[in-house]
PDB file of C-alpha atoms in Angstrom:
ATOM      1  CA  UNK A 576     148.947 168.505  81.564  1.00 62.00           C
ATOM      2  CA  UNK A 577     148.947 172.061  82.934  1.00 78.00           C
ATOM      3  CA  UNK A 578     146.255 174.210  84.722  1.00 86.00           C
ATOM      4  CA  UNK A 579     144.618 176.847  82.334  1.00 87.00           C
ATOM      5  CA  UNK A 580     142.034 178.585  83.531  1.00 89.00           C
ATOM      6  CA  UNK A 581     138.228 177.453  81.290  1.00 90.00           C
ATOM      7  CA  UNK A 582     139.574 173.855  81.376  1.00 94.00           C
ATOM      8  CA  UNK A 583     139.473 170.695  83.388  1.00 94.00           C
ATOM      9  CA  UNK A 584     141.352 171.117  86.298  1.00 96.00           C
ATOM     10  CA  UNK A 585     144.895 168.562  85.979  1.00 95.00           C
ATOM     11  CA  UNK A 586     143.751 165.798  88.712  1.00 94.00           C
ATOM     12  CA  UNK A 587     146.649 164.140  90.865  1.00 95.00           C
ATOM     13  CA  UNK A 588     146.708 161.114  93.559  1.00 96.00           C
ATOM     14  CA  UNK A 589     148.521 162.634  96.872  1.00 97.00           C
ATOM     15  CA  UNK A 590     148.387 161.229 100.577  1.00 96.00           C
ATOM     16  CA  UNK A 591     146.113 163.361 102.538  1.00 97.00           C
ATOM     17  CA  UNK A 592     146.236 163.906 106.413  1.00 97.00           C
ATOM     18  CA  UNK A 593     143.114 162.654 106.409  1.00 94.00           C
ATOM     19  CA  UNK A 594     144.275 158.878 105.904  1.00 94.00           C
ATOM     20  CA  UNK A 595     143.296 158.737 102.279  1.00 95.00           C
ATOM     21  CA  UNK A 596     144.840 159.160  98.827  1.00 96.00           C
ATOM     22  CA  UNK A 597     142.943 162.295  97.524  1.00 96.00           C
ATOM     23  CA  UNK A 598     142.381 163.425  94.365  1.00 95.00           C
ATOM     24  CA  UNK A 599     140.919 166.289  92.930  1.00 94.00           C
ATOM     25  CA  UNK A 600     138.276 164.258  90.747  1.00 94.00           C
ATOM     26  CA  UNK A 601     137.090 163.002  94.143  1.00 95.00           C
ATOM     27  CA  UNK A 602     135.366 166.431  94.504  1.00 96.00           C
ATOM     28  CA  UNK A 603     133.247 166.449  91.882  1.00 96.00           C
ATOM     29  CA  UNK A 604     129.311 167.992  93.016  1.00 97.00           C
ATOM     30  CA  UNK A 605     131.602 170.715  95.236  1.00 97.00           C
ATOM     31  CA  UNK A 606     133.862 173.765  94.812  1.00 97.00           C
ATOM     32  CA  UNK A 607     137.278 172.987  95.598  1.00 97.00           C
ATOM     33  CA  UNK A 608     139.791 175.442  96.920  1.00 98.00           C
ATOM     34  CA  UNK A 609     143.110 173.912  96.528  1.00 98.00           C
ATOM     35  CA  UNK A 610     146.063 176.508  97.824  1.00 98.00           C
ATOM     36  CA  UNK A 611     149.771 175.147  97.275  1.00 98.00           C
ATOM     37  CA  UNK A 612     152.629 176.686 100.053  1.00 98.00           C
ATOM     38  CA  UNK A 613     155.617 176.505 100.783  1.00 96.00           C
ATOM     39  CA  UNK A 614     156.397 174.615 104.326  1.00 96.00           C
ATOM     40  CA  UNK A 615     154.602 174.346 107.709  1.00 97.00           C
ATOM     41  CA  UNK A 616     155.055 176.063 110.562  1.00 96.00           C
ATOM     42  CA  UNK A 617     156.829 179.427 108.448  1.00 95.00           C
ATOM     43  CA  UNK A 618     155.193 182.698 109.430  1.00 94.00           C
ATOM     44  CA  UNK A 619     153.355 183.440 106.078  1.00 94.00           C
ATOM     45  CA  UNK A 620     152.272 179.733 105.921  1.00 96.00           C
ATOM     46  CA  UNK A 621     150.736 179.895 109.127  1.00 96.00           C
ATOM     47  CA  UNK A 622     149.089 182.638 108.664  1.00 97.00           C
ATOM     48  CA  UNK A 623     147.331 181.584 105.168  1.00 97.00           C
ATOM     49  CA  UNK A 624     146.681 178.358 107.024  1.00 98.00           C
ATOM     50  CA  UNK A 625     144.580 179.983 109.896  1.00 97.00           C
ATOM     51  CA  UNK A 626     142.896 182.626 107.795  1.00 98.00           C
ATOM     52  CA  UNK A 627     141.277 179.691 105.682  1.00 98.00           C
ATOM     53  CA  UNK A 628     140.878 177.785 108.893  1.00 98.00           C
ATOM     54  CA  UNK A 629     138.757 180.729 110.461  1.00 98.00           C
ATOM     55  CA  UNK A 630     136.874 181.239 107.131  1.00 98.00           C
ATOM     56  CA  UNK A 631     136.096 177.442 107.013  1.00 98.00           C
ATOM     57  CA  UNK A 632     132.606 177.368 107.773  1.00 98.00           C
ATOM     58  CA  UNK A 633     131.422 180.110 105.209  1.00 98.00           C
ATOM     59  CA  UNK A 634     133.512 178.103 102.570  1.00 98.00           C
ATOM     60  CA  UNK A 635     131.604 174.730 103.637  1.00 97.00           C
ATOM     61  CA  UNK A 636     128.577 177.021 103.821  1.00 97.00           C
ATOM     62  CA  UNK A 637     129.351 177.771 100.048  1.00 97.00           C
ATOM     63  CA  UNK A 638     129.856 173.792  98.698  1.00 97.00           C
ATOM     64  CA  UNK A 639     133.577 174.495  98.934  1.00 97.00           C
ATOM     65  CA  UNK A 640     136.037 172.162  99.943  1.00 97.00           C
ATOM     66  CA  UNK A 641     139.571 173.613 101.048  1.00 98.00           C
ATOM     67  CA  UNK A 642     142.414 171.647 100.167  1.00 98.00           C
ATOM     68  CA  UNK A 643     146.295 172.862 101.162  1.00 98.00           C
ATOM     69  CA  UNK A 644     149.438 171.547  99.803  1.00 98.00           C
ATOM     70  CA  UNK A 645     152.878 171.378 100.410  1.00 98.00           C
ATOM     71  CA  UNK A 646     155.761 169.188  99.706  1.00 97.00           C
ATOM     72  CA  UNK A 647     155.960 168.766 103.357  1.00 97.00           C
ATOM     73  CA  UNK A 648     155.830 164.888 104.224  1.00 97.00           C
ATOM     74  CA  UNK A 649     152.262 163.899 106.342  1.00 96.00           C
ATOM     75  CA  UNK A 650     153.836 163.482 110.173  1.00 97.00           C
ATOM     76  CA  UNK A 651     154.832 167.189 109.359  1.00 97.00           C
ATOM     77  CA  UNK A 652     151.157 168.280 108.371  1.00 97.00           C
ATOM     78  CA  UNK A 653     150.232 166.739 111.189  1.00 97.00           C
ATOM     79  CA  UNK A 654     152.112 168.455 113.500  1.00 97.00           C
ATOM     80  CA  UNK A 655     150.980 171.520 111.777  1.00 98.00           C
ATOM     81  CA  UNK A 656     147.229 170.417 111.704  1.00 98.00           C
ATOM     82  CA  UNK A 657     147.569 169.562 115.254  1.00 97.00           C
ATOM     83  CA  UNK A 658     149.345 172.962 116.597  1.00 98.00           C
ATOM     84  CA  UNK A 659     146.958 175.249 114.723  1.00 98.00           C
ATOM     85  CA  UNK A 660     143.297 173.429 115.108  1.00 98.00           C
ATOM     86  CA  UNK A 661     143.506 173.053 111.120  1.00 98.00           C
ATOM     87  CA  UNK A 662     139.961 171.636 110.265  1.00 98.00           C
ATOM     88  CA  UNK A 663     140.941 170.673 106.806  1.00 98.00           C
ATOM     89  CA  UNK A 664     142.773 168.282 104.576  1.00 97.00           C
ATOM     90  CA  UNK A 665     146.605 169.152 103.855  1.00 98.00           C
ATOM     91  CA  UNK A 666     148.390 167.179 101.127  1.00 98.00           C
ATOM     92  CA  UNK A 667     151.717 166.149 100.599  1.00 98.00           C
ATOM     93  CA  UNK A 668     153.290 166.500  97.486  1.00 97.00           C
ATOM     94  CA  UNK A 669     157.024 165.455  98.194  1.00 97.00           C
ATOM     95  CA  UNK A 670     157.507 164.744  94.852  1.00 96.00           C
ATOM     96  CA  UNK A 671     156.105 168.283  93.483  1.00 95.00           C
ATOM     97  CA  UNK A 672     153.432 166.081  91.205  1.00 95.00           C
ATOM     98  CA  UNK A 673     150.899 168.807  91.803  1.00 97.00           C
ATOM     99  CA  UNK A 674     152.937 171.417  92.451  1.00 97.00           C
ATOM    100  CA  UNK A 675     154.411 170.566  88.436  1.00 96.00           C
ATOM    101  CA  UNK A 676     151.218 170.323  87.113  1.00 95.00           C
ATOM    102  CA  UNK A 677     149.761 173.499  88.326  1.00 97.00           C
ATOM    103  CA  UNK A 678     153.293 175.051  87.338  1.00 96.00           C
ATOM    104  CA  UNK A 679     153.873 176.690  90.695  1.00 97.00           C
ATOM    105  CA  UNK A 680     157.185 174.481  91.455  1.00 96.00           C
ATOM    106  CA  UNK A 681     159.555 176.991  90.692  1.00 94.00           C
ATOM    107  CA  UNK A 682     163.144 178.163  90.801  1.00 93.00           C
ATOM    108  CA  UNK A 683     163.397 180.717  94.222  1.00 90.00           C
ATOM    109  CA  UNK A 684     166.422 182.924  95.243  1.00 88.00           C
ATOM    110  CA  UNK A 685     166.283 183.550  99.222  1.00 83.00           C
ATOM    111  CA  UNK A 686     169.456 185.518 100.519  1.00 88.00           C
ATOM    112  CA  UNK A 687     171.134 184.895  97.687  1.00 90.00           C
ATOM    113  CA  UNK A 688     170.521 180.826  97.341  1.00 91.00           C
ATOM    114  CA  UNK A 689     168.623 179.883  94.400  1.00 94.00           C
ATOM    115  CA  UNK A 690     166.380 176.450  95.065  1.00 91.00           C
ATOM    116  CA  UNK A 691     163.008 174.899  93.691  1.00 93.00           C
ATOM    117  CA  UNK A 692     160.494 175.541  95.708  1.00 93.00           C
ATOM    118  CA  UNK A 693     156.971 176.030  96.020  1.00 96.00           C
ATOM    119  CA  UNK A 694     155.246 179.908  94.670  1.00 95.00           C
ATOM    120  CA  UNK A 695     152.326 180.317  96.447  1.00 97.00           C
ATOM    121  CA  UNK A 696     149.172 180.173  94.481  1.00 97.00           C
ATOM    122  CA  UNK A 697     145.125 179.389  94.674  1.00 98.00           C
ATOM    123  CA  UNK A 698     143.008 177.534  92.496  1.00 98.00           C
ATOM    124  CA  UNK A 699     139.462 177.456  92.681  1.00 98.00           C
ATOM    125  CA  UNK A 700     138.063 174.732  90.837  1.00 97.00           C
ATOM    126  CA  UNK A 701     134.024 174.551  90.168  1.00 97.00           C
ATOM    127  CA  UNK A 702     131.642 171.695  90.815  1.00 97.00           C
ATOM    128  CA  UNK A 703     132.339 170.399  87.450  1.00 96.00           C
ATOM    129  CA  UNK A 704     136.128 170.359  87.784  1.00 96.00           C
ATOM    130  CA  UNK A 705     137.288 172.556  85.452  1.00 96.00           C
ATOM    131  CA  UNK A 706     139.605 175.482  86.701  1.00 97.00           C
ATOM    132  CA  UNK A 707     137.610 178.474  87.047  1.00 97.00           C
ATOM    133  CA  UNK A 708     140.311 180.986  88.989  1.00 97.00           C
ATOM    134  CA  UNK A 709     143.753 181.211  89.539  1.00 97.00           C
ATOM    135  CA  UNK A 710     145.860 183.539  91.764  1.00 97.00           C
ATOM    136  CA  UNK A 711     149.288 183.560  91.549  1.00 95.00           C
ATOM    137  CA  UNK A 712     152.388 184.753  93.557  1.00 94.00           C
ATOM    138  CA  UNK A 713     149.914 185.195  96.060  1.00 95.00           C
ATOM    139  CA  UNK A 714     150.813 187.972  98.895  1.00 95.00           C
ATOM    140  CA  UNK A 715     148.309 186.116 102.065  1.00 94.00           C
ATOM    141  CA  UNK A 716     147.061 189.091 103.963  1.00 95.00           C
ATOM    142  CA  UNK A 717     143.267 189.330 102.356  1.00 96.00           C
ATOM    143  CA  UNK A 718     143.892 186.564 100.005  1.00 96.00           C
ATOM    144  CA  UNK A 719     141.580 184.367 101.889  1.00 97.00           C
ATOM    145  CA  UNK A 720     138.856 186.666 101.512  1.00 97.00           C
ATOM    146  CA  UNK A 721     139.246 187.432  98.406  1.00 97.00           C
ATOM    147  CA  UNK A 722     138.806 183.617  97.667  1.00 98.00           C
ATOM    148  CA  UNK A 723     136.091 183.781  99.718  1.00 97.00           C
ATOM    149  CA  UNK A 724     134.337 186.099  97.870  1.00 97.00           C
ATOM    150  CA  UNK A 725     135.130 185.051  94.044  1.00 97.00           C
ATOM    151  CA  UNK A 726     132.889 181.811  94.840  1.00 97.00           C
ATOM    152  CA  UNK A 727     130.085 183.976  96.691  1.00 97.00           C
ATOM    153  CA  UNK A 728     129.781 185.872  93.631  1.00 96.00           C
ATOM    154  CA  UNK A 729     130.576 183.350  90.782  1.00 96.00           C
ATOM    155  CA  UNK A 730     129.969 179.436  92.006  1.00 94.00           C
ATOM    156  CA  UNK A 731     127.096 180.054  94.761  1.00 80.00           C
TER     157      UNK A 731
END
């Protein structure tokens, strides 16, 4: 099963930070915002990180849940969680289930290496479940509040 956009939204089981295995189903009766990146602590990371983080109350004010994941393993989310005041749940996906079934685990080329890895995408998925918006290759300044603003105008 892959994401399309107008259809149910492919549902996984991943270990949250918060101490529970999470799934998207759980969220049913609230917006989700589910945002896959790369790795903690990297400068673009951290800064899509702490825009949602200091946007967080006007997406809880809006029924929306954010949701970040990574193939990062939990004691590193919680390190990252920890050094940035991160007020929301961040997954780990170390075996790219998600990541596959919202095709955004792809092949990368950094300096000339080529390597699977994480493309940087947002999902907004509707009260119902089904996958409403997608962005991909996602460039993060504004991003966040362009999110933002999709579910003001189309899910509030």
């Amino acid at each position: 099963m892959t994401a399309v956009v107008g259809e149910l939204a492919p549902d996984f089981s991943l270990e949250g930070s918060n101490g529970e295995i999470v799934k998207v189903s759980n969220y049913r009766g609230k917006n989700v915002v589910l945002y896959f990146y790369p790795k903690d602590m990297t400068p673009g990371c951290t800064t899509e990180a702490c825009d949602f983080r200091d946007q967080y109350d006007s997406f809880s004010d809006l029924n929306a849940v954010i949701l970040g994941v990574s193939p990062d393993p939990l004691k590193r989310h919680e390190k990252f969680i920890e050094k940035y005041d991160l007020p929301f749940v961040l997954l780990a996906d170390e075996e790219h289930q998600a990541a596959e079934a919202y095709d955004v685990w792809k092949l990368k080329k950094n300096f000339g290496k080529e390597y699977m890895g994480i493309e940087r995408a947002t999902f907004i998925i509707d009260k119902e479940g089904k996958l409403v918006k997608e962005w991909r290759k996602v460039k993060v300044k504004g991003h966040v509040e362009e999110a933002l603003q999709f579910i003001k105008d189309n899910l509030s």
